[in-house]
Every structure is written in structure tokens, then in C-alpha cells.
Tab-separated table of C-alpha atoms in Angstrom:
chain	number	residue	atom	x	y	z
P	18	UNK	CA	-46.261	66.490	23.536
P	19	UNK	CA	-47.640	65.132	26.938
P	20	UNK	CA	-49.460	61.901	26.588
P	21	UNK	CA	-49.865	57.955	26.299
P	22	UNK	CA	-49.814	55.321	23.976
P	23	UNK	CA	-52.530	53.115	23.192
P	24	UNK	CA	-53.543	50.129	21.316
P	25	UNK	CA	-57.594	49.393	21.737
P	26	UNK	CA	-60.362	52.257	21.480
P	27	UNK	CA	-61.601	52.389	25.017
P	28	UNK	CA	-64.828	50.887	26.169
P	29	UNK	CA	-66.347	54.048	28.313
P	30	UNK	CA	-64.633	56.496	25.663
P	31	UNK	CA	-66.458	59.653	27.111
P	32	UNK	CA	-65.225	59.200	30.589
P	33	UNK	CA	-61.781	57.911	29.299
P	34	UNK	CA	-61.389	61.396	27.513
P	35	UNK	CA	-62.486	63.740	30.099
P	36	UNK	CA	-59.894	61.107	32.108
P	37	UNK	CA	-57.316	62.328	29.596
P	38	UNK	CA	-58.241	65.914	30.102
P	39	UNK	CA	-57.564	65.705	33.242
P	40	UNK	CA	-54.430	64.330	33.228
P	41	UNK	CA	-53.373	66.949	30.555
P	42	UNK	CA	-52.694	64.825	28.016
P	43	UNK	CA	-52.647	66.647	24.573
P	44	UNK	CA	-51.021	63.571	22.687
P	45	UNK	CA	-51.931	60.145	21.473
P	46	UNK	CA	-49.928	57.097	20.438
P	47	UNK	CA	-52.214	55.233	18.882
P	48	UNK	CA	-51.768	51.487	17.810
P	49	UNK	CA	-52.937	49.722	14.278
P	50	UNK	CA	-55.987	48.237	16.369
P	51	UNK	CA	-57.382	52.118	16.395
P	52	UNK	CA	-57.321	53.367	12.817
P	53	UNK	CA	-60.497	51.916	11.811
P	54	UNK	CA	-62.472	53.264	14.136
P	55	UNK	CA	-63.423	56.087	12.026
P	56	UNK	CA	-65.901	57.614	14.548
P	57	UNK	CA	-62.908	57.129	17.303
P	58	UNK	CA	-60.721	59.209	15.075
P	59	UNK	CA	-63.063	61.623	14.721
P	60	UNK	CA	-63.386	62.297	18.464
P	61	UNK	CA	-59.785	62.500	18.967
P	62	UNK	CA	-59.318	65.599	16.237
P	63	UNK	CA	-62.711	67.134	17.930
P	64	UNK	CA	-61.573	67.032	21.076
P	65	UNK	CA	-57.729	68.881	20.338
P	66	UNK	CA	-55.456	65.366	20.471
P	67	UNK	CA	-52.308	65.281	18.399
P	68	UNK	CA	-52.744	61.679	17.063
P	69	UNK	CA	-49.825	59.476	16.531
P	70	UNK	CA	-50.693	56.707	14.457
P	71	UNK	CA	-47.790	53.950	15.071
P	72	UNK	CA	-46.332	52.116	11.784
P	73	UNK	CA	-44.675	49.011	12.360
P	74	UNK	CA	-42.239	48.507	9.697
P	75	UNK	CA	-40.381	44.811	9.798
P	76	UNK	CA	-42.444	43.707	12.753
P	77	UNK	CA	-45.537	41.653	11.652
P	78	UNK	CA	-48.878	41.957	14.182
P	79	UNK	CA	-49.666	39.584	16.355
P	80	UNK	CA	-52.417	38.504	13.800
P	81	UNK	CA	-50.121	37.882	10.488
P	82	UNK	CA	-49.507	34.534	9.881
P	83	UNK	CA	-45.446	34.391	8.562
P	84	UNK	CA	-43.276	31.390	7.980
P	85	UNK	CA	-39.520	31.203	9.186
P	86	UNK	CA	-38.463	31.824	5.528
P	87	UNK	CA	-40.152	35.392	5.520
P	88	UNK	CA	-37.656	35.947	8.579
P	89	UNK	CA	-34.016	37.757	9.195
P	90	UNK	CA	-31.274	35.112	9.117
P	91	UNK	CA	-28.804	35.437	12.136
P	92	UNK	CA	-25.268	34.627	11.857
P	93	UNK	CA	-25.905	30.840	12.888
P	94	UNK	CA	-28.721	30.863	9.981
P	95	UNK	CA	-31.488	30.544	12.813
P	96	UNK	CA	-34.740	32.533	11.932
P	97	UNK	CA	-34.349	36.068	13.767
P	98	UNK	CA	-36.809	34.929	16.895
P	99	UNK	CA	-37.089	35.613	20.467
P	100	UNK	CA	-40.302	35.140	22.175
P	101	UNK	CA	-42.786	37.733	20.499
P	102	UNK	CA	-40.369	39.390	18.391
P	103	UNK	CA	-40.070	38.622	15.123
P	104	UNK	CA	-38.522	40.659	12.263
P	105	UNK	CA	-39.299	40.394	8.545
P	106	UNK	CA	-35.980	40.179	6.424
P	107	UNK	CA	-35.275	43.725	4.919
P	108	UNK	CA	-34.382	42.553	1.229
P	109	UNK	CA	-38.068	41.077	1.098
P	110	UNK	CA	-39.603	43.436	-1.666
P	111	UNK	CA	-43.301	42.340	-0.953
P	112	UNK	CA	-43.044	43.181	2.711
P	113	UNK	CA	-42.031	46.449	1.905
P	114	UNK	CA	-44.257	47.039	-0.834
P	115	UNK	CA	-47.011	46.365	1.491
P	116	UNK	CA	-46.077	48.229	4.293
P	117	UNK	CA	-45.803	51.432	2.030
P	118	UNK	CA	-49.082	50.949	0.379
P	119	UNK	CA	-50.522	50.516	3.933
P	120	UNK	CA	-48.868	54.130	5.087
P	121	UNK	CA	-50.221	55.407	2.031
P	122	UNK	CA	-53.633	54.365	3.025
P	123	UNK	CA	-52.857	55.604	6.590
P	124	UNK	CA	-51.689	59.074	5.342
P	125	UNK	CA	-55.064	59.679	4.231
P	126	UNK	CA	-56.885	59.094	8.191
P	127	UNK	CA	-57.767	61.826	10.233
P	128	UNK	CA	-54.422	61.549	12.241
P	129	UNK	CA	-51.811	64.231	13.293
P	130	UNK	CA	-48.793	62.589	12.514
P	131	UNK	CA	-47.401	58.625	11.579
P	132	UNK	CA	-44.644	57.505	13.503
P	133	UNK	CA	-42.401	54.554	12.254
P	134	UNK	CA	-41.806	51.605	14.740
P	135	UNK	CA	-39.771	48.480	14.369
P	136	UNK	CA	-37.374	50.114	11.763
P	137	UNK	CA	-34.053	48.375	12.352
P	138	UNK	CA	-32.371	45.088	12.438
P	139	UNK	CA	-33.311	42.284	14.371
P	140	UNK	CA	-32.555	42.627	18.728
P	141	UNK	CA	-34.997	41.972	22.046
P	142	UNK	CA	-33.429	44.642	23.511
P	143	UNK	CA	-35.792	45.228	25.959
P	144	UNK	CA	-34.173	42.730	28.247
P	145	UNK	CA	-31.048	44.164	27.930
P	146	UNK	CA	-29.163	46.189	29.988
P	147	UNK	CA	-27.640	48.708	27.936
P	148	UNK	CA	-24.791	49.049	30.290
P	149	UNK	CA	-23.939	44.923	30.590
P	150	UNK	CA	-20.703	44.884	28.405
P	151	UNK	CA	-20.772	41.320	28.761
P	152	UNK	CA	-23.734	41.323	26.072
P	153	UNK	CA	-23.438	39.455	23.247
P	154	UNK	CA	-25.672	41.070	20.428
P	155	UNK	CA	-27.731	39.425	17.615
P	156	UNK	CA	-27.066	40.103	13.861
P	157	UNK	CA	-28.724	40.148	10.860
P	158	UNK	CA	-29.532	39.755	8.399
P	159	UNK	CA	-27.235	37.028	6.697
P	160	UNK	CA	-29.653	35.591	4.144
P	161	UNK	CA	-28.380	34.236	0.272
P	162	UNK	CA	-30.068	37.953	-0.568
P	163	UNK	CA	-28.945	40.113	2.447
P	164	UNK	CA	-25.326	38.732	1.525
P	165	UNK	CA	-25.244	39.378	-1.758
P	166	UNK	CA	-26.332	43.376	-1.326
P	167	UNK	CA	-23.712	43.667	1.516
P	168	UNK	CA	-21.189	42.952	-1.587
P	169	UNK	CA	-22.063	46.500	-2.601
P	170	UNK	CA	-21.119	48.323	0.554
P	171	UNK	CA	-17.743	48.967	2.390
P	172	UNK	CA	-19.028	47.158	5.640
P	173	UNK	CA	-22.040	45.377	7.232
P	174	UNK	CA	-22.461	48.516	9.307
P	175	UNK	CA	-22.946	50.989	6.180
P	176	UNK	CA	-24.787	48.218	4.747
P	177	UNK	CA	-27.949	48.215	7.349
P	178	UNK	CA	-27.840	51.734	7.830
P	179	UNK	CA	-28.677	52.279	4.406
P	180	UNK	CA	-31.435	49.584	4.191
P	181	UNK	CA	-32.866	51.621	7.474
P	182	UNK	CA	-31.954	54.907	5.983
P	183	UNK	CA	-33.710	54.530	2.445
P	184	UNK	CA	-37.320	53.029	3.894
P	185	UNK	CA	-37.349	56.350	6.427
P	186	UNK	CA	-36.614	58.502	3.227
P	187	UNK	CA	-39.338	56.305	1.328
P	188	UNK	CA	-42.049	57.089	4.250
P	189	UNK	CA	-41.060	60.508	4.271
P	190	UNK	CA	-42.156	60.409	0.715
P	191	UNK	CA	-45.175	58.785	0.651
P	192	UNK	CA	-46.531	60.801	3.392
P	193	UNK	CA	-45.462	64.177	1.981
P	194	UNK	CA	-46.997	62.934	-1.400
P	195	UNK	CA	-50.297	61.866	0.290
P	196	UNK	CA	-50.591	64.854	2.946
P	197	UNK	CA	-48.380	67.403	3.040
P	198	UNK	CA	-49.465	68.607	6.050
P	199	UNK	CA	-49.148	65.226	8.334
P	200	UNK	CA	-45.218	64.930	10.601
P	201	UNK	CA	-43.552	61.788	10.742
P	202	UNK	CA	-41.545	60.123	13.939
P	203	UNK	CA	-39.534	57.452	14.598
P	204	UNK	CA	-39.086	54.960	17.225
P	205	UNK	CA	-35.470	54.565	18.434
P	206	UNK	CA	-33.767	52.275	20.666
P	207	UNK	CA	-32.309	53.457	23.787
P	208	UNK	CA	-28.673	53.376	23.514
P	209	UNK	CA	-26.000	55.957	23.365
P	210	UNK	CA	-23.530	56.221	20.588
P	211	UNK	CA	-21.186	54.678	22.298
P	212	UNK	CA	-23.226	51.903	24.007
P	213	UNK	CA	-21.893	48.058	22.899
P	214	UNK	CA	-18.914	50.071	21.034
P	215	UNK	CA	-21.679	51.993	18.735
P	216	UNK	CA	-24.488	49.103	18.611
P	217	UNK	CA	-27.580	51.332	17.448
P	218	UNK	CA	-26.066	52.263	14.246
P	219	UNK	CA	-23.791	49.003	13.728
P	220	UNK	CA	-26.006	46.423	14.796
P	221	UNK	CA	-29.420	47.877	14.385
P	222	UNK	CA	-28.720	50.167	11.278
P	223	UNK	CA	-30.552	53.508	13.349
P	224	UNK	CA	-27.917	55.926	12.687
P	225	UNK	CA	-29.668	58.924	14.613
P	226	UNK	CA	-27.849	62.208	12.641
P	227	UNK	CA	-28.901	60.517	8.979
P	228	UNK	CA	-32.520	59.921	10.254
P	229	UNK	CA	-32.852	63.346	11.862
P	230	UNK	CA	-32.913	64.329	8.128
P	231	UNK	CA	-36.015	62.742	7.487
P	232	UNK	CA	-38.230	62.797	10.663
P	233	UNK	CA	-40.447	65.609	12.657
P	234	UNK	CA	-39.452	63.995	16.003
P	235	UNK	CA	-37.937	60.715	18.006
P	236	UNK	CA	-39.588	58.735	20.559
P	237	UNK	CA	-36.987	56.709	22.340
P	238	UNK	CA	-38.301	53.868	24.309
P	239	UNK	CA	-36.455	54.963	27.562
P	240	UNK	CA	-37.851	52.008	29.581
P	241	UNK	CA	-35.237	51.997	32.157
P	242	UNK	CA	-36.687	49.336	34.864
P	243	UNK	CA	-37.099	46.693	31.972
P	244	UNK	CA	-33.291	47.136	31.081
P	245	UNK	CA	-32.102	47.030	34.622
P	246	UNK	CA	-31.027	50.643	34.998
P	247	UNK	CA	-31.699	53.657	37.251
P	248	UNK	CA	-34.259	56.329	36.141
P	249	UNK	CA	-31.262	58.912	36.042
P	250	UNK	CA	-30.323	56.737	32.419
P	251	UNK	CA	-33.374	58.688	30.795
P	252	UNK	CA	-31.503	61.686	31.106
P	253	UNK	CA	-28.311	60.480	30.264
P	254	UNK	CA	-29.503	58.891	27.154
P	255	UNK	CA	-31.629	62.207	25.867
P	256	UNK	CA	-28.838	64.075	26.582
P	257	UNK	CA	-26.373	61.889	24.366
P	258	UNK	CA	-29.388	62.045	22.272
P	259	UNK	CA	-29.491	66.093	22.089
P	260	UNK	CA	-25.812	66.103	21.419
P	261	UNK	CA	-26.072	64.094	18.446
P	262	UNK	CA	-29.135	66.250	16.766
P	263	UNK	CA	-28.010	69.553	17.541
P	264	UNK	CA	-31.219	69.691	19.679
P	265	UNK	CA	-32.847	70.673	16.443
P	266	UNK	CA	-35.311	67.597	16.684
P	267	UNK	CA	-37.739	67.351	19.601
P	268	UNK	CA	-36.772	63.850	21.294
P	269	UNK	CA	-40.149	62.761	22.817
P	270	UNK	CA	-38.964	60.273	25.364
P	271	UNK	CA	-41.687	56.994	26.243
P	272	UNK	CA	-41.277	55.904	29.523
P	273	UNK	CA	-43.008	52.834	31.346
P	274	UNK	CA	-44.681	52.697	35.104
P	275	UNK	CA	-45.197	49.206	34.934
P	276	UNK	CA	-43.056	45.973	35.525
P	277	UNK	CA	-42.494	44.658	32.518
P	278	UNK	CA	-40.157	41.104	32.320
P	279	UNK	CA	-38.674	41.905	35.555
P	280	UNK	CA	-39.998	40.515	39.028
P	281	UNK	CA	-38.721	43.929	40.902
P	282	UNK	CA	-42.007	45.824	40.991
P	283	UNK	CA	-41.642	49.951	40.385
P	284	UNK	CA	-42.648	52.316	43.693
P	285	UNK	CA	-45.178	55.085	43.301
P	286	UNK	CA	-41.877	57.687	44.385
P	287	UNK	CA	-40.132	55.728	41.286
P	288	UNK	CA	-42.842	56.389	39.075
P	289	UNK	CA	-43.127	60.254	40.031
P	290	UNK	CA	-39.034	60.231	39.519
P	291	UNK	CA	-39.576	58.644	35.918
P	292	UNK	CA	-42.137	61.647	34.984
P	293	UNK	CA	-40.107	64.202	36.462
P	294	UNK	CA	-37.122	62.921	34.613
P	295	UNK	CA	-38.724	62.289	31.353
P	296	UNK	CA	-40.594	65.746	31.136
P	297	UNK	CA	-37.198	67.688	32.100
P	298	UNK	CA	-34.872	65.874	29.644
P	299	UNK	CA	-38.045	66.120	27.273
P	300	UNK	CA	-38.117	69.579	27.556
P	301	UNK	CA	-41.343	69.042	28.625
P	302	UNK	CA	-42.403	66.584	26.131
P	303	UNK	CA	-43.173	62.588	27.264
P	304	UNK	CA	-45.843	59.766	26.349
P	305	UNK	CA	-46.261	56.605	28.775
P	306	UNK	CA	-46.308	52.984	27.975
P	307	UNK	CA	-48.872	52.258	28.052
P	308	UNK	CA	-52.806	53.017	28.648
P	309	UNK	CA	-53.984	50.119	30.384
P	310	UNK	CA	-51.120	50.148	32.928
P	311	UNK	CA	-52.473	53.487	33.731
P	312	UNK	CA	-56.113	52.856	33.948
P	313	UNK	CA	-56.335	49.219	35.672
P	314	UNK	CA	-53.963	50.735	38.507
P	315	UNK	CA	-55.742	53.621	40.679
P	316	UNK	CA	-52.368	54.464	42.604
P	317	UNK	CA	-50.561	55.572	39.186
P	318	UNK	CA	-54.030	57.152	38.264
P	319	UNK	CA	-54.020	58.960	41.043
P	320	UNK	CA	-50.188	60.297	40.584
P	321	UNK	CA	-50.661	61.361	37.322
P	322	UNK	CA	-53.877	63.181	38.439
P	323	UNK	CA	-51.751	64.795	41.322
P	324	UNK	CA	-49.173	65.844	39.073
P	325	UNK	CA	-51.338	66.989	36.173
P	326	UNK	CA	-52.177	69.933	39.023
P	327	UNK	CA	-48.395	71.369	38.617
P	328	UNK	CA	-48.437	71.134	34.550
P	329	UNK	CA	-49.129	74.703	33.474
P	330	UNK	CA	-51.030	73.905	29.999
């Protein structure tokens, strides 16, 4: 897969597309904001795209309404919020129930393949630096529900890994059940094993050999620059990833070209060392983060244009 995630249809979709031809994209990450756009869909299959459609799973849009209440319960009983994210306590039964009736209804688009997002516990990780031991995490969820179901498990650990574990298993399901012919992937965090002594499975419940099980593929979010680290982390972390799969899942990593939280901007000769990077540890498989960053800057159209020239396809 060789591609780039969006979230809007484009306005000028027939030069966007031969854009994306010549860029050699093949793959598409597309957001909620593009599934009803039947006609959009359409074009996509016509035109040879493997379509991603992205599920957000305890993250509500930017256009649900949800009070604290709905919300994770950290440690100190605060609401689990930190500027736009937001996570949906995993015990509530109606926000599940409606997320799997919604990837029901999305199992039935003309799409390639659904790939779960937000599925773990509660963390901005985004702004931090994976390899800052000085971190101090965020965990949840310690609600009078969440707290009584831990009861039933050895640890807090085994605890969330299930809850993450059994709503994979559950998608898998639905999805087989609606089309048997559609993949499923899953968003992961970027962190090694052993990163914040084991924080991915203990912290966030994404316990990467148990969910191999049930997906097609991972997508990492290997944003290095937004962390704080060098580009040569992408390869460190698919490699840990690779280790702990057997290599027997393709690990599609994302990668960003744009500043994101950070005021350091990112060089062109950056950018070019985040693609080569991604597409060797990807074994030539990587999507970018995101469209727009792409299109509204002509330099890192330009690069990918250049580059495109030395991707046999």
C-alpha cells in the first residue's frame, strides 16, 4: 500500500485523481466525512484505489455532542480530556452498540477494507516523546463500572487488554458476517514493547501479538517530528514491530510532512528521509498524514512527484 489519508472528498476530484496517479498512490485512508459520498466511492473502486475506510472506536467526531459523564475516569476522577481528545468510557454498552451497528452499515459501502482507529485507553500521545522517561502517563478508566469489571481480572493491565482485545474480535465479526470479502486494520500507537516499561499494552490495552490475530494489517502512526524524535525512530519502531508479529502482518507505517504542535518546521531533505525510511521499513508499504498538507504545499507536491519517478509500480 502506497498512499494518503484523507478526510473531505476533494473539490476538483478529476484533477485530484490524475494528481494521485501521478504520485502512485494505489491506497486511500479515507475519513467518516467520505462515506456518503456514494458517487465519490464509486470513483475510487473505478479508478483501482484500495479504500480504507477509518472507524473511530472510543473517539467521538468533532460533531457529537457528549457530556463529561459519557467520558473515561482518570485516576484523580477527572474526565479523560486533553485538548481535542476525548475518549468514551469502554464499559459504556450504548457507545459500543452504536459503533458496531455503524461498522455494520459501513461493511456494506463500496470500500476495500475498514480500519479501526482510537481503540485503546485514554493518552495524547502525540505530544509525547516516546523516549522522555520522565513521562508521567494517564490512566483509565477508573469509573464505579470500570472498577468493578477490573475485580474479575488478575491486573489492570490484563484488564484493558481484554476490553481492547474483545471489540477487535467483535469487528472482526461483524465485518466477516457482513462481507466476507472486506480486510480489517488497526491503528496502533507508536511505541515499542518496552517503551514507558511496556506502556502500549499496560496503559493503552494494544497488546500487538493478541491483535495480530484478528487484523489484515497495522498502521502505526509513526509521526516522529510531533514526538520529538529523529526519522531513524520509524525504523526502529517497525522493526520492534516486525519482531513482535513474526513479520506475518504487513505493518503499513503513516508518516507526517507537516509540523504538527511543534514550532520546529520539517526540511524538504527531512521529508524525502521520512519517505525513504517509511517505504524501506514498510517493505514498501506507507500512507501520509495527511492530504491537505500535501496539496496546499507545492514544495512537498513537487517531492512526492519527483520521487513517484523512482517507484517501479
Amino acid at each position: 500500500m502506497y498512499g494518503v489519508k484523507l478526510y473531505a472528498v476533494p473539490e476538483n476530484l478529476d484533477a485530484t485523481i490524475e494528481l494521485w496517479h501521478r504520485l502512485k498512490f494505489d491506497t486511500l485512508f479515507i475519513g467518516q466525512g467520505c462515506k456518503n459520498d456514494s458517487a465519490f466511492l464509486e470513483r475510487l473502486q473505478h479508478e483501482g484505489f484500495f479504500v480504507n475506510l477509518v472507524e473511530p472506536v472510543f473517539l467521538p467526531g468533532d460533531d457529537v455532542q457528549v457530556s463529561d459523564s459519557l467520558l473515561s475516569v482518570t485516576k484523580d476522577g477527572l474526565p479523560a480530556r486533553d485538548t481535542w481528545v476525548r475518549f468514551i468510557c469502554p464499559s459504556n454498552e450504548e457507545w459500543l452498540s452504536s459503533f458496531y451497528s455503524r461498522l455494520e452499515s459501513d461493511a456494506k459501502l463500496n470500500i476495500s477494507s475498514l480500519s479501526l482507529d482510537f481503540i485503546r485507553f485514554f493518552q495524547f500521545w502525540e505530544v509525547i516523546n516516546p523516549e522522555d522517561n520522565s513521562v508521567k502517563l494517564t490512566e483509565t478508566c477508573f469509573c464505579p463500572k470500570c472498577t468493578e469489571q477490573r475485580k474479575k481480572f488478575s491486573s489492570d493491565e490484563e484488564w484493558r487488554v481484554s476490553v481492547i482485545n474483545s471489540v477487535a474480535e467483535k469487528s472482526r465479526e461483524i465485518i466477516r458476517k457482513t462481507d466476507a470479502g472486506k480486510k480489517m486494520g488497526l491503528h496502533t500507537v507508536p511505541w515499542k514493547k518496552s517503551t514507558f516499561d511496556g506502556a502500549a499494552r499496560r496503559v493503552l490495552g494494544q497488546d500487538l501479538e493478541a491483535l495480530s490475530k484478528y487484523v489484515d494489517f497495522f498502521t502505526p502512526m509513526t509521526y516522529h517530528h510531533m514526538m520529538g524524535t529523529k526519522v531513524s525512530y520509524i525504523g526502529e519502531l517497525l522493526e520492534d514491530f516486525y519482531s513482535r508479529t513474526d513479520s506475518k502482518i504487513p505493518i503499513i507505517p503513516s508518516v507526517q510532512l507537516k509540523k504538527y504542535y511543534r514550532e520546529e518546521d520539517i526540511s524538504i531533505q527531512e521529508n524525502l528521509e521520512t519517505i525513504k525510511t517509511g517505504l524501506q521499513y514498510g517493505k514498501n508499504n506507507l500512507v501520509f498524514f495527511q492530504w491537505k498538507d500535501i496539496e496546499q504545499n507545492k514544495e512537498i507536491t513537487a517531492l512526492l512527484e519527483s520521487f513517484a519517478e523512482t517507484i517501479d509500480k
